[in-house]
Amino acid sequence: IHKYKNRIYSREFESDLDVTENQQKVGDMFLRKRSFFTESQIIPHLKMDDLDSALFNKARQIIRNYRSDHPWLLISNEQLLKESVLWRKDFLGDGNQGLTLAAALVFGKDTTIQSILPAYKVEAMVRIQNKDRWDDRINPPLRTNLIDTYLLLKEFINKHLSEKFFMEGDQRVDLRDKIFREVIGNIIVHREYTSAFSTELIITGTEVRITNPNRPLFHGIIHPD
């Protein structure tokens, strides 16, 4: 971060904006310039006891549904964490080793996640009739592990969006499942979990709108083509 006369400026389109007093803007700037992802950060005092062993079984069942001979089905929980780089050693820094923030997010108990990331939450709601508040929502907002977050968001989508008839070749495909499996996966993978902003998934009468704090590489409209 560079300063000019002790002021910090952010280049936005054709303007240089003074953001010195805007802690959120300055914080976002530092975050954007980091060379590592915050979820790979080692949490020194995070131990196996802080993780939920039932989630390892749930993860293995999900893996088994996709590939029955996956090697992760036959290894210990500790080895699974190392194989998926949720346990790592910091070779470029101070040499510390241990469980990462990602390990807490995927396999952590709710109390563990809330202690490390007290502001983290995911909101899902329907705004069709009541546009100022909501017709239905996941209540309370999700502050749980990412496996259950994914499953609960998929369940919410399936509850409020009907399945449309669609054929790919001679096979009928659940287009809703195909689209939102990808959308929700991307929400979870690309969220910046140290941000105090919440993730929002809002179903309206004409669209599904998602707001997700992240580290954008560029700004602008992404067209379907």
JSON list of C-alpha atoms in Angstrom, two decimals:
[
{"chain": "A", "resi": 1, "resn": "ILE", "atom": "CA", "xyz": [0.00, 0.00, 0.00]},
{"chain": "A", "resi": 2, "resn": "HIS", "atom": "CA", "xyz": [1.43, 3.37, -1.01]},
{"chain": "A", "resi": 3, "resn": "LYS", "atom": "CA", "xyz": [0.65, 6.73, 0.61]},
{"chain": "A", "resi": 4, "resn": "TYR", "atom": "CA", "xyz": [0.90, 10.30, -0.68]},
{"chain": "A", "resi": 5, "resn": "LYS", "atom": "CA", "xyz": [1.27, 12.95, 2.05]},
{"chain": "A", "resi": 6, "resn": "ASN", "atom": "CA", "xyz": [-0.01, 10.32, 4.51]},
{"chain": "A", "resi": 7, "resn": "ARG", "atom": "CA", "xyz": [-3.20, 9.83, 2.52]},
{"chain": "A", "resi": 8, "resn": "ILE", "atom": "CA", "xyz": [-4.26, 6.53, 0.89]},
{"chain": "A", "resi": 9, "resn": "TYR", "atom": "CA", "xyz": [-5.97, 6.68, -2.50]},
{"chain": "A", "resi": 10, "resn": "SER", "atom": "CA", "xyz": [-7.91, 4.04, -4.36]},
{"chain": "A", "resi": 11, "resn": "ARG", "atom": "CA", "xyz": [-8.11, 4.05, -8.16]},
{"chain": "A", "resi": 12, "resn": "GLU", "atom": "CA", "xyz": [-11.72, 3.45, -9.19]},
{"chain": "A", "resi": 13, "resn": "PHE", "atom": "CA", "xyz": [-12.45, 3.80, -12.89]},
{"chain": "A", "resi": 14, "resn": "GLU", "atom": "CA", "xyz": [-11.15, 7.30, -13.81]},
{"chain": "A", "resi": 15, "resn": "SER", "atom": "CA", "xyz": [-11.03, 8.70, -10.25]},
{"chain": "A", "resi": 16, "resn": "ASP", "atom": "CA", "xyz": [-8.54, 8.64, -7.39]},
{"chain": "A", "resi": 17, "resn": "LEU", "atom": "CA", "xyz": [-10.57, 8.45, -4.19]},
{"chain": "A", "resi": 18, "resn": "ASP", "atom": "CA", "xyz": [-9.18, 9.31, -0.77]},
{"chain": "A", "resi": 19, "resn": "VAL", "atom": "CA", "xyz": [-10.04, 6.27, 1.38]},
{"chain": "A", "resi": 20, "resn": "THR", "atom": "CA", "xyz": [-7.74, 7.00, 4.34]},
{"chain": "A", "resi": 21, "resn": "GLU", "atom": "CA", "xyz": [-10.61, 7.30, 6.84]},
{"chain": "A", "resi": 22, "resn": "ASN", "atom": "CA", "xyz": [-12.60, 4.39, 5.39]},
{"chain": "A", "resi": 23, "resn": "GLN", "atom": "CA", "xyz": [-11.36, 1.35, 7.31]},
{"chain": "A", "resi": 24, "resn": "GLN", "atom": "CA", "xyz": [-13.38, -1.06, 5.17]},
{"chain": "A", "resi": 25, "resn": "LYS", "atom": "CA", "xyz": [-11.91, 0.27, 1.92]},
{"chain": "A", "resi": 26, "resn": "VAL", "atom": "CA", "xyz": [-8.35, 0.22, 3.30]},
{"chain": "A", "resi": 27, "resn": "GLY", "atom": "CA", "xyz": [-8.88, -3.28, 4.69]},
{"chain": "A", "resi": 28, "resn": "ASP", "atom": "CA", "xyz": [-10.20, -4.47, 1.32]},
{"chain": "A", "resi": 29, "resn": "MET", "atom": "CA", "xyz": [-7.15, -2.97, -0.36]},
{"chain": "A", "resi": 30, "resn": "PHE", "atom": "CA", "xyz": [-4.75, -4.88, 1.91]},
{"chain": "A", "resi": 31, "resn": "LEU", "atom": "CA", "xyz": [-6.80, -8.04, 1.36]},
{"chain": "A", "resi": 32, "resn": "ARG", "atom": "CA", "xyz": [-6.70, -7.62, -2.43]},
{"chain": "A", "resi": 33, "resn": "LYS", "atom": "CA", "xyz": [-2.91, -7.20, -2.42]},
{"chain": "A", "resi": 34, "resn": "ARG", "atom": "CA", "xyz": [-2.19, -10.28, -0.33]},
{"chain": "A", "resi": 35, "resn": "SER", "atom": "CA", "xyz": [-0.35, -13.05, -2.12]},
{"chain": "A", "resi": 36, "resn": "PHE", "atom": "CA", "xyz": [-2.12, -15.84, -0.19]},
{"chain": "A", "resi": 37, "resn": "PHE", "atom": "CA", "xyz": [-5.68, -16.88, 0.54]},
{"chain": "A", "resi": 38, "resn": "THR", "atom": "CA", "xyz": [-6.77, -16.31, 4.13]},
{"chain": "A", "resi": 39, "resn": "GLU", "atom": "CA", "xyz": [-8.37, -19.76, 4.37]},
{"chain": "A", "resi": 40, "resn": "SER", "atom": "CA", "xyz": [-4.88, -21.30, 4.10]},
{"chain": "A", "resi": 41, "resn": "GLN", "atom": "CA", "xyz": [-3.80, -19.42, 7.23]},
{"chain": "A", "resi": 42, "resn": "ILE", "atom": "CA", "xyz": [-2.66, -21.74, 10.03]},
{"chain": "A", "resi": 43, "resn": "ILE", "atom": "CA", "xyz": [-4.68, -21.34, 13.24]},
{"chain": "A", "resi": 44, "resn": "PRO", "atom": "CA", "xyz": [-2.08, -22.21, 15.94]},
{"chain": "A", "resi": 45, "resn": "HIS", "atom": "CA", "xyz": [-4.46, -23.35, 18.69]},
{"chain": "A", "resi": 46, "resn": "LEU", "atom": "CA", "xyz": [-6.93, -25.23, 16.46]},
{"chain": "A", "resi": 47, "resn": "LYS", "atom": "CA", "xyz": [-6.82, -28.93, 17.42]},
{"chain": "A", "resi": 48, "resn": "MET", "atom": "CA", "xyz": [-8.61, -32.13, 16.38]},
{"chain": "A", "resi": 49, "resn": "ASP", "atom": "CA", "xyz": [-10.89, -31.81, 19.43]},
{"chain": "A", "resi": 50, "resn": "ASP", "atom": "CA", "xyz": [-12.25, -28.58, 17.93]},
{"chain": "A", "resi": 51, "resn": "LEU", "atom": "CA", "xyz": [-13.47, -30.46, 14.84]},
{"chain": "A", "resi": 52, "resn": "ASP", "atom": "CA", "xyz": [-16.67, -32.51, 14.56]},
{"chain": "A", "resi": 53, "resn": "SER", "atom": "CA", "xyz": [-15.88, -36.18, 13.88]},
{"chain": "A", "resi": 54, "resn": "ALA", "atom": "CA", "xyz": [-19.41, -36.74, 12.47]},
{"chain": "A", "resi": 55, "resn": "LEU", "atom": "CA", "xyz": [-18.58, -34.34, 9.62]},
{"chain": "A", "resi": 56, "resn": "PHE", "atom": "CA", "xyz": [-15.73, -36.60, 8.46]},
{"chain": "A", "resi": 57, "resn": "ASN", "atom": "CA", "xyz": [-18.23, -39.45, 8.10]},
{"chain": "A", "resi": 58, "resn": "LYS", "atom": "CA", "xyz": [-20.64, -37.15, 6.24]},
{"chain": "A", "resi": 59, "resn": "ALA", "atom": "CA", "xyz": [-17.86, -36.03, 3.90]},
{"chain": "A", "resi": 60, "resn": "ARG", "atom": "CA", "xyz": [-16.86, -39.62, 3.19]},
{"chain": "A", "resi": 61, "resn": "GLN", "atom": "CA", "xyz": [-20.46, -40.52, 2.38]},
{"chain": "A", "resi": 62, "resn": "ILE", "atom": "CA", "xyz": [-20.67, -37.64, -0.11]},
{"chain": "A", "resi": 63, "resn": "ILE", "atom": "CA", "xyz": [-17.36, -38.73, -1.67]},
{"chain": "A", "resi": 64, "resn": "ARG", "atom": "CA", "xyz": [-18.57, -42.36, -1.80]},
{"chain": "A", "resi": 65, "resn": "ASN", "atom": "CA", "xyz": [-21.68, -41.29, -3.72]},
{"chain": "A", "resi": 66, "resn": "TYR", "atom": "CA", "xyz": [-19.49, -39.85, -6.47]},
{"chain": "A", "resi": 67, "resn": "ARG", "atom": "CA", "xyz": [-16.59, -42.31, -6.42]},
{"chain": "A", "resi": 68, "resn": "SER", "atom": "CA", "xyz": [-16.73, -45.53, -4.42]},
{"chain": "A", "resi": 69, "resn": "ASP", "atom": "CA", "xyz": [-12.97, -46.25, -4.73]},
{"chain": "A", "resi": 70, "resn": "HIS", "atom": "CA", "xyz": [-11.69, -42.81, -3.70]},
{"chain": "A", "resi": 71, "resn": "PRO", "atom": "CA", "xyz": [-8.49, -43.19, -1.61]},
{"chain": "A", "resi": 72, "resn": "TRP", "atom": "CA", "xyz": [-9.73, -40.76, 1.05]},
{"chain": "A", "resi": 73, "resn": "LEU", "atom": "CA", "xyz": [-12.36, -43.33, 2.09]},
{"chain": "A", "resi": 74, "resn": "LEU", "atom": "CA", "xyz": [-9.68, -45.58, 3.57]},
{"chain": "A", "resi": 75, "resn": "ILE", "atom": "CA", "xyz": [-7.46, -43.16, 5.50]},
{"chain": "A", "resi": 76, "resn": "SER", "atom": "CA", "xyz": [-7.68, -41.63, 8.99]},
{"chain": "A", "resi": 77, "resn": "ASN", "atom": "CA", "xyz": [-9.19, -38.22, 9.70]},
{"chain": "A", "resi": 78, "resn": "GLU", "atom": "CA", "xyz": [-5.73, -36.78, 10.35]},
{"chain": "A", "resi": 79, "resn": "GLN", "atom": "CA", "xyz": [-4.37, -38.15, 7.07]},
{"chain": "A", "resi": 80, "resn": "LEU", "atom": "CA", "xyz": [-7.43, -36.86, 5.18]},
{"chain": "A", "resi": 81, "resn": "LEU", "atom": "CA", "xyz": [-6.70, -33.35, 6.49]},
{"chain": "A", "resi": 82, "resn": "LYS", "atom": "CA", "xyz": [-3.10, -33.58, 5.28]},
{"chain": "A", "resi": 83, "resn": "GLU", "atom": "CA", "xyz": [-4.04, -35.01, 1.88]},
{"chain": "A", "resi": 84, "resn": "SER", "atom": "CA", "xyz": [-6.53, -32.17, 1.30]},
{"chain": "A", "resi": 85, "resn": "VAL", "atom": "CA", "xyz": [-4.01, -29.56, 2.60]},
{"chain": "A", "resi": 86, "resn": "LEU", "atom": "CA", "xyz": [-6.28, -28.56, 5.47]},
{"chain": "A", "resi": 87, "resn": "TRP", "atom": "CA", "xyz": [-3.25, -29.31, 7.65]},
{"chain": "A", "resi": 88, "resn": "ARG", "atom": "CA", "xyz": [-0.11, -27.65, 6.33]},
{"chain": "A", "resi": 89, "resn": "LYS", "atom": "CA", "xyz": [3.36, -26.41, 7.14]},
{"chain": "A", "resi": 90, "resn": "ASP", "atom": "CA", "xyz": [4.33, -22.82, 6.40]},
{"chain": "A", "resi": 91, "resn": "PHE", "atom": "CA", "xyz": [7.54, -23.33, 4.41]},
{"chain": "A", "resi": 92, "resn": "LEU", "atom": "CA", "xyz": [7.81, -19.68, 3.32]},
{"chain": "A", "resi": 93, "resn": "GLY", "atom": "CA", "xyz": [7.18, -18.10, 6.72]},
{"chain": "A", "resi": 94, "resn": "ASP", "atom": "CA", "xyz": [7.99, -19.08, 10.27]},
{"chain": "A", "resi": 95, "resn": "GLY", "atom": "CA", "xyz": [7.82, -22.85, 9.74]},
{"chain": "A", "resi": 96, "resn": "ASN", "atom": "CA", "xyz": [4.68, -23.28, 11.84]},
{"chain": "A", "resi": 97, "resn": "GLN", "atom": "CA", "xyz": [2.47, -26.24, 11.06]},
{"chain": "A", "resi": 98, "resn": "GLY", "atom": "CA", "xyz": [-1.08, -27.10, 11.96]},
{"chain": "A", "resi": 99, "resn": "LEU", "atom": "CA", "xyz": [-4.73, -26.96, 10.97]},
{"chain": "A", "resi": 100, "resn": "THR", "atom": "CA", "xyz": [-5.86, -24.10, 8.73]},
{"chain": "A", "resi": 101, "resn": "LEU", "atom": "CA", "xyz": [-8.86, -21.80, 8.74]},
{"chain": "A", "resi": 102, "resn": "ALA", "atom": "CA", "xyz": [-10.27, -23.96, 5.93]},
{"chain": "A", "resi": 103, "resn": "ALA", "atom": "CA", "xyz": [-10.13, -27.01, 8.22]},
{"chain": "A", "resi": 104, "resn": "ALA", "atom": "CA", "xyz": [-12.24, -25.15, 10.77]},
{"chain": "A", "resi": 105, "resn": "LEU", "atom": "CA", "xyz": [-14.72, -24.07, 8.10]},
{"chain": "A", "resi": 106, "resn": "VAL", "atom": "CA", "xyz": [-15.17, -27.54, 6.61]},
{"chain": "A", "resi": 107, "resn": "PHE", "atom": "CA", "xyz": [-14.96, -29.77, 9.69]},
{"chain": "A", "resi": 108, "resn": "GLY", "atom": "CA", "xyz": [-15.22, -27.41, 12.68]},
{"chain": "A", "resi": 109, "resn": "LYS", "atom": "CA", "xyz": [-17.88, -27.50, 15.37]},
{"chain": "A", "resi": 110, "resn": "ASP", "atom": "CA", "xyz": [-20.25, -24.53, 15.22]},
{"chain": "A", "resi": 111, "resn": "THR", "atom": "CA", "xyz": [-18.73, -23.10, 18.41]},
{"chain": "A", "resi": 112, "resn": "THR", "atom": "CA", "xyz": [-15.26, -23.35, 16.87]},
{"chain": "A", "resi": 113, "resn": "ILE", "atom": "CA", "xyz": [-16.29, -21.49, 13.70]},
{"chain": "A", "resi": 114, "resn": "GLN", "atom": "CA", "xyz": [-18.12, -18.78, 15.61]},
{"chain": "A", "resi": 115, "resn": "SER", "atom": "CA", "xyz": [-15.15, -18.26, 17.94]},
{"chain": "A", "resi": 116, "resn": "ILE", "atom": "CA", "xyz": [-12.71, -17.82, 15.03]},
{"chain": "A", "resi": 117, "resn": "LEU", "atom": "CA", "xyz": [-15.09, -15.90, 12.72]},
{"chain": "A", "resi": 118, "resn": "PRO", "atom": "CA", "xyz": [-17.74, -14.21, 14.90]},
{"chain": "A", "resi": 119, "resn": "ALA", "atom": "CA", "xyz": [-19.13, -12.08, 12.02]},
{"chain": "A", "resi": 120, "resn": "TYR", "atom": "CA", "xyz": [-19.47, -14.90, 9.48]},
{"chain": "A", "resi": 121, "resn": "LYS", "atom": "CA", "xyz": [-22.99, -15.74, 8.34]},
{"chain": "A", "resi": 122, "resn": "VAL", "atom": "CA", "xyz": [-24.96, -16.79, 5.26]},
{"chain": "A", "resi": 123, "resn": "GLU", "atom": "CA", "xyz": [-28.47, -15.45, 4.64]},
{"chain": "A", "resi": 124, "resn": "ALA", "atom": "CA", "xyz": [-31.01, -17.13, 2.35]},
{"chain": "A", "resi": 125, "resn": "MET", "atom": "CA", "xyz": [-34.46, -15.68, 1.79]},
{"chain": "A", "resi": 126, "resn": "VAL", "atom": "CA", "xyz": [-37.40, -15.37, -0.59]},
{"chain": "A", "resi": 127, "resn": "ARG", "atom": "CA", "xyz": [-38.68, -11.89, -1.52]},
{"chain": "A", "resi": 128, "resn": "ILE", "atom": "CA", "xyz": [-41.58, -12.25, -3.93]},
{"chain": "A", "resi": 129, "resn": "GLN", "atom": "CA", "xyz": [-44.67, -10.97, -2.06]},
{"chain": "A", "resi": 130, "resn": "ASN", "atom": "CA", "xyz": [-42.94, -9.07, 0.75]},
{"chain": "A", "resi": 131, "resn": "LYS", "atom": "CA", "xyz": [-40.11, -7.22, -0.98]},
{"chain": "A", "resi": 132, "resn": "ASP", "atom": "CA", "xyz": [-39.06, -5.16, 2.05]},
{"chain": "A", "resi": 133, "resn": "ARG", "atom": "CA", "xyz": [-38.59, -8.11, 4.40]},
{"chain": "A", "resi": 134, "resn": "TRP", "atom": "CA", "xyz": [-39.07, -11.73, 3.27]},
{"chain": "A", "resi": 135, "resn": "ASP", "atom": "CA", "xyz": [-41.68, -14.42, 2.57]},
{"chain": "A", "resi": 136, "resn": "ASP", "atom": "CA", "xyz": [-39.45, -17.24, 3.79]},
{"chain": "A", "resi": 137, "resn": "ARG", "atom": "CA", "xyz": [-35.87, -17.52, 4.99]},
{"chain": "A", "resi": 138, "resn": "ILE", "atom": "CA", "xyz": [-33.38, -19.84, 6.65]},
{"chain": "A", "resi": 139, "resn": "ASN", "atom": "CA", "xyz": [-33.69, -18.76, 10.25]},
{"chain": "A", "resi": 140, "resn": "PRO", "atom": "CA", "xyz": [-31.39, -18.30, 12.07]},
{"chain": "A", "resi": 141, "resn": "PRO", "atom": "CA", "xyz": [-28.80, -17.41, 9.38]},
{"chain": "A", "resi": 142, "resn": "LEU", "atom": "CA", "xyz": [-26.24, -20.11, 8.68]},
{"chain": "A", "resi": 143, "resn": "ARG", "atom": "CA", "xyz": [-23.07, -19.92, 10.80]},
{"chain": "A", "resi": 144, "resn": "THR", "atom": "CA", "xyz": [-22.19, -23.58, 10.48]},
{"chain": "A", "resi": 145, "resn": "ASN", "atom": "CA", "xyz": [-19.67, -25.74, 8.61]},
{"chain": "A", "resi": 146, "resn": "LEU", "atom": "CA", "xyz": [-19.46, -25.54, 4.82]},
{"chain": "A", "resi": 147, "resn": "ILE", "atom": "CA", "xyz": [-20.72, -29.09, 4.22]},
{"chain": "A", "resi": 148, "resn": "ASP", "atom": "CA", "xyz": [-24.02, -28.39, 5.98]},
{"chain": "A", "resi": 149, "resn": "THR", "atom": "CA", "xyz": [-24.13, -24.87, 4.53]},
{"chain": "A", "resi": 150, "resn": "TYR", "atom": "CA", "xyz": [-23.96, -26.32, 1.01]},
{"chain": "A", "resi": 151, "resn": "LEU", "atom": "CA", "xyz": [-26.64, -28.95, 1.72]},
{"chain": "A", "resi": 152, "resn": "LEU", "atom": "CA", "xyz": [-29.01, -26.48, 3.43]},
{"chain": "A", "resi": 153, "resn": "LEU", "atom": "CA", "xyz": [-28.72, -23.91, 0.62]},
{"chain": "A", "resi": 154, "resn": "LYS", "atom": "CA", "xyz": [-29.41, -26.62, -1.98]},
{"chain": "A", "resi": 155, "resn": "GLU", "atom": "CA", "xyz": [-32.45, -27.72, 0.05]},
{"chain": "A", "resi": 156, "resn": "PHE", "atom": "CA", "xyz": [-33.71, -24.11, 0.22]},
{"chain": "A", "resi": 157, "resn": "ILE", "atom": "CA", "xyz": [-33.32, -23.71, -3.56]},
{"chain": "A", "resi": 158, "resn": "ASN", "atom": "CA", "xyz": [-35.17, -26.97, -4.23]},
{"chain": "A", "resi": 159, "resn": "LYS", "atom": "CA", "xyz": [-37.97, -25.87, -1.90]},
{"chain": "A", "resi": 160, "resn": "HIS", "atom": "CA", "xyz": [-38.61, -22.56, -3.67]},
{"chain": "A", "resi": 161, "resn": "LEU", "atom": "CA", "xyz": [-37.63, -23.15, -7.31]},
{"chain": "A", "resi": 162, "resn": "SER", "atom": "CA", "xyz": [-39.57, -25.70, -9.32]},
{"chain": "A", "resi": 163, "resn": "GLU", "atom": "CA", "xyz": [-37.85, -28.25, -11.51]},
{"chain": "A", "resi": 164, "resn": "LYS", "atom": "CA", "xyz": [-38.22, -27.40, -15.20]},
{"chain": "A", "resi": 165, "resn": "PHE", "atom": "CA", "xyz": [-38.44, -30.07, -17.88]},
{"chain": "A", "resi": 166, "resn": "PHE", "atom": "CA", "xyz": [-35.16, -30.12, -19.82]},
{"chain": "A", "resi": 167, "resn": "MET", "atom": "CA", "xyz": [-33.51, -32.63, -22.14]},
{"chain": "A", "resi": 168, "resn": "GLU", "atom": "CA", "xyz": [-29.80, -33.04, -22.89]},
{"chain": "A", "resi": 169, "resn": "GLY", "atom": "CA", "xyz": [-29.73, -35.35, -25.88]},
{"chain": "A", "resi": 170, "resn": "ASP", "atom": "CA", "xyz": [-32.05, -38.20, -24.91]},
{"chain": "A", "resi": 171, "resn": "GLN", "atom": "CA", "xyz": [-31.54, -37.73, -21.14]},
{"chain": "A", "resi": 172, "resn": "ARG", "atom": "CA", "xyz": [-33.75, -35.67, -18.85]},
{"chain": "A", "resi": 173, "resn": "VAL", "atom": "CA", "xyz": [-31.63, -33.36, -16.70]},
{"chain": "A", "resi": 174, "resn": "ASP", "atom": "CA", "xyz": [-32.55, -31.48, -13.50]},
{"chain": "A", "resi": 175, "resn": "LEU", "atom": "CA", "xyz": [-31.37, -28.07, -14.72]},
{"chain": "A", "resi": 176, "resn": "ARG", "atom": "CA", "xyz": [-32.04, -26.49, -11.33]},
{"chain": "A", "resi": 177, "resn": "ASP", "atom": "CA", "xyz": [-29.69, -28.97, -9.63]},
{"chain": "A", "resi": 178, "resn": "LYS", "atom": "CA", "xyz": [-27.04, -28.60, -12.33]},
{"chain": "A", "resi": 179, "resn": "ILE", "atom": "CA", "xyz": [-26.99, -24.79, -12.14]},
{"chain": "A", "resi": 180, "resn": "PHE", "atom": "CA", "xyz": [-27.22, -24.31, -8.38]},
{"chain": "A", "resi": 181, "resn": "ARG", "atom": "CA", "xyz": [-24.80, -27.09, -7.49]},
{"chain": "A", "resi": 182, "resn": "GLU", "atom": "CA", "xyz": [-22.24, -24.94, -9.34]},
{"chain": "A", "resi": 183, "resn": "VAL", "atom": "CA", "xyz": [-23.52, -21.60, -8.01]},
{"chain": "A", "resi": 184, "resn": "ILE", "atom": "CA", "xyz": [-23.58, -22.65, -4.35]},
{"chain": "A", "resi": 185, "resn": "GLY", "atom": "CA", "xyz": [-20.21, -24.39, -4.68]},
{"chain": "A", "resi": 186, "resn": "ASN", "atom": "CA", "xyz": [-18.73, -21.16, -6.03]},
{"chain": "A", "resi": 187, "resn": "ILE", "atom": "CA", "xyz": [-20.33, -19.08, -3.27]},
{"chain": "A", "resi": 188, "resn": "ILE", "atom": "CA", "xyz": [-18.61, -21.26, -0.68]},
{"chain": "A", "resi": 189, "resn": "VAL", "atom": "CA", "xyz": [-15.25, -21.65, -2.41]},
{"chain": "A", "resi": 190, "resn": "HIS", "atom": "CA", "xyz": [-14.76, -18.00, -3.38]},
{"chain": "A", "resi": 191, "resn": "ARG", "atom": "CA", "xyz": [-16.06, -16.25, -0.25]},
{"chain": "A", "resi": 192, "resn": "GLU", "atom": "CA", "xyz": [-13.57, -14.16, 1.73]},
{"chain": "A", "resi": 193, "resn": "TYR", "atom": "CA", "xyz": [-14.25, -15.51, 5.21]},
{"chain": "A", "resi": 194, "resn": "THR", "atom": "CA", "xyz": [-12.44, -12.78, 7.12]},
{"chain": "A", "resi": 195, "resn": "SER", "atom": "CA", "xyz": [-14.87, -10.18, 5.74]},
{"chain": "A", "resi": 196, "resn": "ALA", "atom": "CA", "xyz": [-17.54, -8.92, 8.14]},
{"chain": "A", "resi": 197, "resn": "PHE", "atom": "CA", "xyz": [-20.10, -8.76, 5.31]},
{"chain": "A", "resi": 198, "resn": "SER", "atom": "CA", "xyz": [-22.61, -11.60, 5.09]},
{"chain": "A", "resi": 199, "resn": "THR", "atom": "CA", "xyz": [-23.26, -13.81, 2.08]},
{"chain": "A", "resi": 200, "resn": "GLU", "atom": "CA", "xyz": [-26.84, -13.37, 0.78]},
{"chain": "A", "resi": 201, "resn": "LEU", "atom": "CA", "xyz": [-28.88, -15.58, -1.53]},
{"chain": "A", "resi": 202, "resn": "ILE", "atom": "CA", "xyz": [-32.19, -13.90, -2.37]},
{"chain": "A", "resi": 203, "resn": "ILE", "atom": "CA", "xyz": [-34.92, -15.44, -4.54]},
{"chain": "A", "resi": 204, "resn": "THR", "atom": "CA", "xyz": [-37.17, -12.82, -6.15]},
{"chain": "A", "resi": 205, "resn": "GLY", "atom": "CA", "xyz": [-39.98, -13.12, -8.68]},
{"chain": "A", "resi": 206, "resn": "THR", "atom": "CA", "xyz": [-37.57, -12.72, -11.60]},
{"chain": "A", "resi": 207, "resn": "GLU", "atom": "CA", "xyz": [-34.09, -13.74, -10.45]},
{"chain": "A", "resi": 208, "resn": "VAL", "atom": "CA", "xyz": [-31.85, -15.34, -7.86]},
{"chain": "A", "resi": 209, "resn": "ARG", "atom": "CA", "xyz": [-29.43, -12.68, -6.60]},
{"chain": "A", "resi": 210, "resn": "ILE", "atom": "CA", "xyz": [-26.25, -13.53, -4.72]},
{"chain": "A", "resi": 211, "resn": "THR", "atom": "CA", "xyz": [-24.03, -11.10, -2.83]},
{"chain": "A", "resi": 212, "resn": "ASN", "atom": "CA", "xyz": [-20.75, -12.60, -1.68]},
{"chain": "A", "resi": 213, "resn": "PRO", "atom": "CA", "xyz": [-17.71, -10.88, -0.12]},
{"chain": "A", "resi": 214, "resn": "ASN", "atom": "CA", "xyz": [-14.63, -11.97, -2.05]},
{"chain": "A", "resi": 215, "resn": "ARG", "atom": "CA", "xyz": [-11.30, -10.90, -3.54]},
{"chain": "A", "resi": 216, "resn": "PRO", "atom": "CA", "xyz": [-12.25, -9.86, -7.08]},
{"chain": "A", "resi": 217, "resn": "LEU", "atom": "CA", "xyz": [-9.55, -10.03, -9.75]},
{"chain": "A", "resi": 218, "resn": "PHE", "atom": "CA", "xyz": [-11.54, -7.61, -11.91]},
{"chain": "A", "resi": 219, "resn": "HIS", "atom": "CA", "xyz": [-14.78, -5.65, -11.79]},
{"chain": "A", "resi": 220, "resn": "GLY", "atom": "CA", "xyz": [-17.52, -5.66, -14.37]},
{"chain": "A", "resi": 221, "resn": "ILE", "atom": "CA", "xyz": [-20.48, -7.45, -15.88]},
{"chain": "A", "resi": 222, "resn": "ILE", "atom": "CA", "xyz": [-19.93, -11.09, -16.88]},
{"chain": "A", "resi": 223, "resn": "HIS", "atom": "CA", "xyz": [-22.02, -11.82, -19.97]},
{"chain": "A", "resi": 224, "resn": "PRO", "atom": "CA", "xyz": [-23.26, -15.34, -20.74]},
{"chain": "A", "resi": 225, "resn": "ASP", "atom": "CA", "xyz": [-21.23, -15.38, -23.97]}
]
